[in-house]
mmCIF file of C-alpha atoms in Angstrom:
data_model
loop_
_atom_site.group_PDB
_atom_site.id
_atom_site.type_symbol
_atom_site.label_atom_id
_atom_site.label_comp_id
_atom_site.label_asym_id
_atom_site.label_seq_id
_atom_site.Cartn_x
_atom_site.Cartn_y
_atom_site.Cartn_z
ATOM 1 C CA UNK A 8 0.000 0.000 0.000
ATOM 2 C CA UNK A 9 0.978 3.635 -0.208
ATOM 3 C CA UNK A 10 2.098 3.878 3.415
ATOM 4 C CA UNK A 11 4.223 0.743 3.148
ATOM 5 C CA UNK A 12 5.839 2.065 -0.031
ATOM 6 C CA UNK A 13 6.998 5.178 1.810
ATOM 7 C CA UNK A 14 9.256 3.109 4.109
ATOM 8 C CA UNK A 15 11.189 1.165 1.461
ATOM 9 C CA UNK A 16 14.218 3.447 1.147
ATOM 10 C CA UNK A 17 14.587 4.419 4.805
ATOM 11 C CA UNK A 18 16.670 1.363 5.760
ATOM 12 C CA UNK A 19 19.131 1.938 2.921
ATOM 13 C CA UNK A 20 19.550 5.605 3.751
ATOM 14 C CA UNK A 21 20.028 4.879 7.439
ATOM 15 C CA UNK A 22 22.793 2.384 6.604
ATOM 16 C CA UNK A 23 24.332 4.941 4.238
ATOM 17 C CA UNK A 24 24.318 7.499 7.027
ATOM 18 C CA UNK A 25 26.078 5.098 9.390
ATOM 19 C CA UNK A 26 28.687 4.316 6.741
ATOM 20 C CA UNK A 27 29.247 8.025 6.201
ATOM 21 C CA UNK A 28 29.592 8.563 9.944
ATOM 22 C CA UNK A 29 32.149 5.754 10.139
ATOM 23 C CA UNK A 30 34.094 7.294 7.260
ATOM 24 C CA UNK A 31 34.042 10.642 9.013
ATOM 25 C CA UNK A 32 35.152 9.078 12.298
ATOM 26 C CA UNK A 33 37.997 7.214 10.597
ATOM 27 C CA UNK A 34 39.064 10.368 8.788
ATOM 28 C CA UNK A 35 38.897 12.223 12.080
ATOM 29 C CA UNK A 36 41.103 9.582 13.674
ATOM 30 C CA UNK A 37 43.687 10.059 10.936
ATOM 31 C CA UNK A 38 43.524 13.806 11.480
ATOM 32 C CA UNK A 39 44.020 13.488 15.210
ATOM 33 C CA UNK A 40 46.990 11.155 14.709
ATOM 34 C CA UNK A 41 48.464 13.653 12.286
ATOM 35 C CA UNK A 42 47.823 16.534 14.679
ATOM 36 C CA UNK A 43 49.676 14.718 17.467
ATOM 37 C CA UNK A 44 52.381 13.576 15.061
ATOM 38 C CA UNK A 45 53.236 17.091 13.967
ATOM 39 C CA UNK A 46 52.515 18.837 17.239
ATOM 40 C CA UNK A 47 56.185 19.320 18.038
ATOM 41 C CA UNK A 48 57.276 20.070 14.484
ATOM 42 C CA UNK A 49 57.958 23.511 13.102
ATOM 43 C CA UNK A 50 54.859 23.327 10.902
ATOM 44 C CA UNK A 51 52.311 25.123 13.041
ATOM 45 C CA UNK A 52 50.044 28.117 12.536
ATOM 46 C CA UNK A 53 47.283 27.914 9.925
ATOM 47 C CA UNK A 54 47.796 24.258 9.087
ATOM 48 C CA UNK A 55 47.632 23.196 12.724
ATOM 49 C CA UNK A 56 44.448 25.242 13.243
ATOM 50 C CA UNK A 57 42.799 23.701 10.192
ATOM 51 C CA UNK A 58 43.878 20.197 11.167
ATOM 52 C CA UNK A 59 42.604 20.568 14.715
ATOM 53 C CA UNK A 60 39.348 22.286 13.707
ATOM 54 C CA UNK A 61 38.535 19.738 11.030
ATOM 55 C CA UNK A 62 39.091 16.848 13.447
ATOM 56 C CA UNK A 63 36.760 18.422 16.015
ATOM 57 C CA UNK A 64 34.079 19.108 13.400
ATOM 58 C CA UNK A 65 34.336 15.526 12.139
ATOM 59 C CA UNK A 66 33.778 14.081 15.601
ATOM 60 C CA UNK A 67 30.864 16.382 16.371
ATOM 61 C CA UNK A 68 29.269 15.866 12.989
ATOM 62 C CA UNK A 69 29.477 12.080 13.152
ATOM 63 C CA UNK A 70 27.476 12.110 16.387
ATOM 64 C CA UNK A 71 24.985 14.759 15.265
ATOM 65 C CA UNK A 72 24.422 13.190 11.856
ATOM 66 C CA UNK A 73 23.841 9.692 13.253
ATOM 67 C CA UNK A 74 21.243 11.075 15.662
ATOM 68 C CA UNK A 75 19.575 13.398 13.174
ATOM 69 C CA UNK A 76 19.304 10.815 10.418
ATOM 70 C CA UNK A 77 16.749 8.833 12.419
ATOM 71 C CA UNK A 78 14.180 11.621 12.201
ATOM 72 C CA UNK A 79 13.640 12.738 8.634
ATOM 73 C CA UNK A 80 13.144 16.334 9.580
ATOM 74 C CA UNK A 81 14.647 19.602 8.452
ATOM 75 C CA UNK A 82 17.411 19.312 11.071
ATOM 76 C CA UNK A 83 18.881 16.432 9.072
ATOM 77 C CA UNK A 84 19.226 18.491 5.938
ATOM 78 C CA UNK A 85 20.515 21.460 7.915
ATOM 79 C CA UNK A 86 23.183 19.282 9.528
ATOM 80 C CA UNK A 87 24.409 18.021 6.162
ATOM 81 C CA UNK A 88 24.335 21.476 4.580
ATOM 82 C CA UNK A 89 26.188 23.088 7.483
ATOM 83 C CA UNK A 90 28.775 20.326 7.493
ATOM 84 C CA UNK A 91 29.417 20.565 3.759
ATOM 85 C CA UNK A 92 29.668 24.342 4.015
ATOM 86 C CA UNK A 93 32.218 24.100 6.822
ATOM 87 C CA UNK A 94 34.054 21.358 4.963
ATOM 88 C CA UNK A 95 34.295 23.553 1.875
ATOM 89 C CA UNK A 96 35.706 26.427 3.929
ATOM 90 C CA UNK A 97 38.227 24.178 5.622
ATOM 91 C CA UNK A 98 39.276 22.657 2.318
ATOM 92 C CA UNK A 99 39.899 26.177 1.046
ATOM 93 C CA UNK A 100 41.970 27.013 4.115
ATOM 94 C CA UNK A 101 43.832 23.757 3.764
ATOM 95 C CA UNK A 102 44.618 24.564 0.143
ATOM 96 C CA UNK A 103 45.813 27.990 1.220
ATOM 97 C CA UNK A 104 48.093 26.416 3.815
ATOM 98 C CA UNK A 105 49.550 24.062 1.258
ATOM 99 C CA UNK A 106 50.108 26.973 -1.124
ATOM 100 C CA UNK A 107 51.721 28.994 1.662
ATOM 101 C CA UNK A 108 54.166 26.298 2.670
ATOM 102 C CA UNK A 109 54.990 25.285 -0.886
ATOM 103 C CA UNK A 110 55.817 28.845 -1.982
ATOM 104 C CA UNK A 111 57.172 30.438 1.172
ATOM 105 C CA UNK A 112 59.512 27.668 2.260
ATOM 106 C CA UNK A 113 62.581 26.428 0.457
ATOM 107 C CA UNK A 114 61.577 22.801 -0.107
ATOM 108 C CA UNK A 115 65.119 21.823 -1.049
ATOM 109 C CA UNK A 116 66.239 22.417 2.514
ATOM 110 C CA UNK A 117 63.248 21.077 4.421
ATOM 111 C CA UNK A 118 63.781 18.518 7.120
ATOM 112 C CA UNK A 119 62.194 15.105 7.271
ATOM 113 C CA UNK A 120 59.325 16.421 9.406
ATOM 114 C CA UNK A 121 58.100 18.803 6.727
ATOM 115 C CA UNK A 122 58.420 16.120 4.076
ATOM 116 C CA UNK A 123 56.177 13.935 6.228
ATOM 117 C CA UNK A 124 53.742 16.817 6.522
ATOM 118 C CA UNK A 125 53.648 17.251 2.745
ATOM 119 C CA UNK A 126 52.817 13.578 2.272
ATOM 120 C CA UNK A 127 50.247 13.781 5.039
ATOM 121 C CA UNK A 128 48.654 16.830 3.416
ATOM 122 C CA UNK A 129 48.293 15.009 0.107
ATOM 123 C CA UNK A 130 46.611 12.067 1.827
ATOM 124 C CA UNK A 131 44.221 14.343 3.711
ATOM 125 C CA UNK A 132 43.353 16.319 0.578
ATOM 126 C CA UNK A 133 42.389 13.108 -1.209
ATOM 127 C CA UNK A 134 40.388 11.892 1.787
ATOM 128 C CA UNK A 135 38.610 15.212 2.122
ATOM 129 C CA UNK A 136 37.705 15.378 -1.554
ATOM 130 C CA UNK A 137 36.195 11.904 -1.424
ATOM 131 C CA UNK A 138 34.418 12.728 1.834
ATOM 132 C CA UNK A 139 33.014 15.900 0.281
ATOM 133 C CA UNK A 140 31.840 14.043 -2.829
ATOM 134 C CA UNK A 141 30.227 11.315 -0.746
ATOM 135 C CA UNK A 142 28.697 13.911 1.544
ATOM 136 C CA UNK A 143 27.268 15.797 -1.421
ATOM 137 C CA UNK A 144 25.809 12.584 -2.823
ATOM 138 C CA UNK A 145 24.347 11.727 0.552
ATOM 139 C CA UNK A 146 22.953 15.243 0.845
ATOM 140 C CA UNK A 147 20.999 14.655 -2.339
ATOM 141 C CA UNK A 148 19.788 11.332 -0.968
ATOM 142 C CA UNK A 149 18.737 12.993 2.279
ATOM 143 C CA UNK A 150 16.810 15.676 0.409
ATOM 144 C CA UNK A 151 14.989 12.961 -1.538
ATOM 145 C CA UNK A 152 14.412 11.054 1.688
ATOM 146 C CA UNK A 153 13.010 14.157 3.338
ATOM 147 C CA UNK A 154 10.589 14.654 0.459
ATOM 148 C CA UNK A 155 9.664 10.970 0.610
ATOM 149 C CA UNK A 156 9.084 11.268 4.342
ATOM 150 C CA UNK A 157 6.844 14.286 3.794
ATOM 151 C CA UNK A 158 4.977 12.296 1.145
ATOM 152 C CA UNK A 159 4.557 9.470 3.646
ATOM 153 C CA UNK A 160 3.302 11.983 6.213
ATOM 154 C CA UNK A 161 0.807 13.349 3.700
ATOM 155 C CA UNK A 162 -0.422 9.846 2.838
ATOM 156 C CA UNK A 163 -0.758 8.876 6.490
ATOM 157 C CA UNK A 164 -2.590 12.047 7.496
ATOM 158 C CA UNK A 165 -4.888 11.948 4.479
ATOM 159 C CA UNK A 166 -5.682 8.285 5.089
ATOM 160 C CA UNK A 167 -6.634 9.009 8.707
ATOM 161 C CA UNK A 168 -8.702 12.012 7.643
ATOM 162 C CA UNK A 169 -10.635 10.115 4.965
ATOM 163 C CA UNK A 170 -11.203 7.158 7.282
ATOM 164 C CA UNK A 171 -12.708 9.452 9.916
ATOM 165 C CA UNK A 172 -14.875 11.178 7.320
ATOM 166 C CA UNK A 173 -16.177 7.742 6.323
ATOM 167 C CA UNK A 174 -16.830 6.870 9.942
ATOM 168 C CA UNK A 175 -18.571 10.207 10.416
ATOM 169 C CA UNK A 176 -20.874 9.526 7.464
ATOM 170 C CA UNK A 177 -21.588 5.839 8.027
ATOM 171 C CA UNK A 178 -21.780 5.784 11.820
ATOM 172 C CA UNK A 179 -23.736 8.928 12.714
ATOM 173 C CA UNK A 180 -24.785 7.460 16.042
ATOM 174 C CA UNK A 181 -21.140 7.430 17.198
ATOM 175 C CA UNK A 182 -20.260 10.970 16.189
ATOM 176 C CA UNK A 183 -18.590 12.938 18.931
ATOM 177 C CA UNK A 184 -16.055 15.553 19.873
ATOM 178 C CA UNK A 185 -13.074 13.195 19.587
ATOM 179 C CA UNK A 186 -13.829 12.385 15.944
ATOM 180 C CA UNK A 187 -14.307 16.045 15.194
ATOM 181 C CA UNK A 188 -10.991 16.899 16.864
ATOM 182 C CA UNK A 189 -9.199 14.189 14.879
ATOM 183 C CA UNK A 190 -10.640 15.448 11.590
ATOM 184 C CA UNK A 191 -9.656 19.031 12.376
ATOM 185 C CA UNK A 192 -6.156 18.014 13.503
ATOM 186 C CA UNK A 193 -5.494 15.978 10.350
ATOM 187 C CA UNK A 194 -6.588 18.869 8.147
ATOM 188 C CA UNK A 195 -4.248 21.213 9.974
ATOM 189 C CA UNK A 196 -1.342 18.748 9.742
ATOM 190 C CA UNK A 197 -1.934 18.175 6.043
ATOM 191 C CA UNK A 198 -1.963 21.922 5.420
ATOM 192 C CA UNK A 199 1.308 22.230 7.348
ATOM 193 C CA UNK A 200 2.857 19.384 5.354
ATOM 194 C CA UNK A 201 1.902 21.079 2.086
ATOM 195 C CA UNK A 202 3.395 24.365 3.277
ATOM 196 C CA UNK A 203 6.673 22.621 4.126
ATOM 197 C CA UNK A 204 6.824 20.816 0.783
ATOM 198 C CA UNK A 205 4.671 22.633 -1.805
ATOM 199 C CA UNK A 206 5.664 20.148 -4.509
ATOM 200 C CA UNK A 207 3.434 17.570 -2.808
ATOM 201 C CA UNK A 208 0.343 19.502 -3.867
ATOM 202 C CA UNK A 209 0.621 17.720 -7.203
ATOM 203 C CA UNK A 210 -0.101 14.433 -5.412
ATOM 204 C CA UNK A 211 -3.563 15.630 -4.462
ATOM 205 C CA UNK A 212 -4.636 15.591 -8.111
ATOM 206 C CA UNK A 213 -2.789 12.409 -9.088
ATOM 207 C CA UNK A 214 -5.299 9.641 -9.810
ATOM 208 C CA UNK A 215 -3.028 6.765 -8.756
ATOM 209 C CA UNK A 216 -2.079 8.530 -5.523
ATOM 210 C CA UNK A 217 -5.733 9.241 -4.742
ATOM 211 C CA UNK A 218 -6.647 5.598 -5.378
ATOM 212 C CA UNK A 219 -3.901 4.306 -3.080
ATOM 213 C CA UNK A 220 -4.807 6.708 -0.284
ATOM 214 C CA UNK A 221 -8.494 5.890 -0.639
ATOM 215 C CA UNK A 222 -7.746 2.156 -0.378
ATOM 216 C CA UNK A 223 -5.766 2.795 2.812
ATOM 217 C CA UNK A 224 -8.587 4.905 4.222
ATOM 218 C CA UNK A 225 -11.226 2.273 3.420
ATOM 219 C CA UNK A 226 -9.076 -0.446 5.005
ATOM 220 C CA UNK A 227 -8.782 1.637 8.180
ATOM 221 C CA UNK A 228 -12.501 2.363 8.207
ATOM 222 C CA UNK A 229 -13.317 -1.343 7.812
ATOM 223 C CA UNK A 230 -11.053 -2.262 10.722
ATOM 224 C CA UNK A 231 -12.550 0.381 13.005
ATOM 225 C CA UNK A 232 -16.217 0.052 12.042
ATOM 226 C CA UNK A 233 -16.654 -3.566 10.963
ATOM 227 C CA UNK A 234 -18.629 -2.375 7.946
ATOM 228 C CA UNK A 235 -18.223 -4.454 4.768
ATOM 229 C CA UNK A 236 -16.075 -3.049 1.991
ATOM 230 C CA UNK A 237 -18.908 -3.163 -0.540
ATOM 231 C CA UNK A 238 -20.792 -0.559 1.514
ATOM 232 C CA UNK A 239 -18.129 2.089 1.000
ATOM 233 C CA UNK A 240 -17.635 3.932 -2.310
ATOM 234 C CA UNK A 241 -14.993 2.520 -4.644
ATOM 235 C CA UNK A 242 -13.535 6.004 -5.141
ATOM 236 C CA UNK A 243 -13.423 9.099 -2.981
ATOM 237 C CA UNK A 244 -16.756 10.935 -3.357
ATOM 238 C CA UNK A 245 -15.457 14.271 -2.062
ATOM 239 C CA UNK A 246 -13.363 16.939 -3.733
ATOM 240 C CA UNK A 247 -10.055 18.115 -2.289
ATOM 241 C CA UNK A 248 -11.715 21.396 -1.358
ATOM 242 C CA UNK A 249 -14.354 19.554 0.659
ATOM 243 C CA UNK A 250 -11.818 17.268 2.296
ATOM 244 C CA UNK A 251 -9.672 20.188 3.448
ATOM 245 C CA UNK A 252 -12.542 22.503 4.398
ATOM 246 C CA UNK A 253 -12.705 23.006 8.160
ATOM 247 C CA UNK A 254 -16.495 23.225 7.926
ATOM 248 C CA UNK A 255 -17.109 20.084 5.886
ATOM 249 C CA UNK A 256 -18.553 17.021 7.657
ATOM 250 C CA UNK A 257 -20.392 14.529 5.405
ATOM 251 C CA UNK A 258 -23.940 13.589 6.390
#
């Protein structure tokens, strides 16, 4: 059904997020080892600041991202965007540091420590580029996941709303304040969902989407009322305007 379909990709994306967090943690470990390795060398200043800052950001981000990924909310996207923005800035600073040391220091007379640092820089640059590319890919996946989650939310809310409208129409003797509150709440939540993701408005006029949601709603109504399926309409008898109207209650 439509609700079940909305969950298919969540497991894959959660695993991808954990893999990304592990990559970030491993990269952070390499950075920390490098920071300690070169702590007593003469290569300090900008490079040391970048190295230290990037390691801290990696550790923090790995924890934040793993926690945020479990709730497909805006905070997830914000975390990825902020991280990639900071990563881009740090990559720029790192490139500046490499430029500075390559052009301001006589590399023919460098000691073994600076040669090690040069090799370490090249390794980190490669790691960071791959991390940035993977992060950008995952950002796109998270955006799609967020939209899919909002679509799932829309389906779930609409299914509950339609089921309660059916119950309201076919069980008038059981009408009460709780049903009315549920109907009003679902309408408000659906409106909020559409404001968050305006692109989902197209789903409301999609015939296949409407059919799937209606099937879910009828299934829920059958479970809660015990009324046979043949009693309910095969297709939704109300317009979207009626469904979303705060004053509409079918008789």
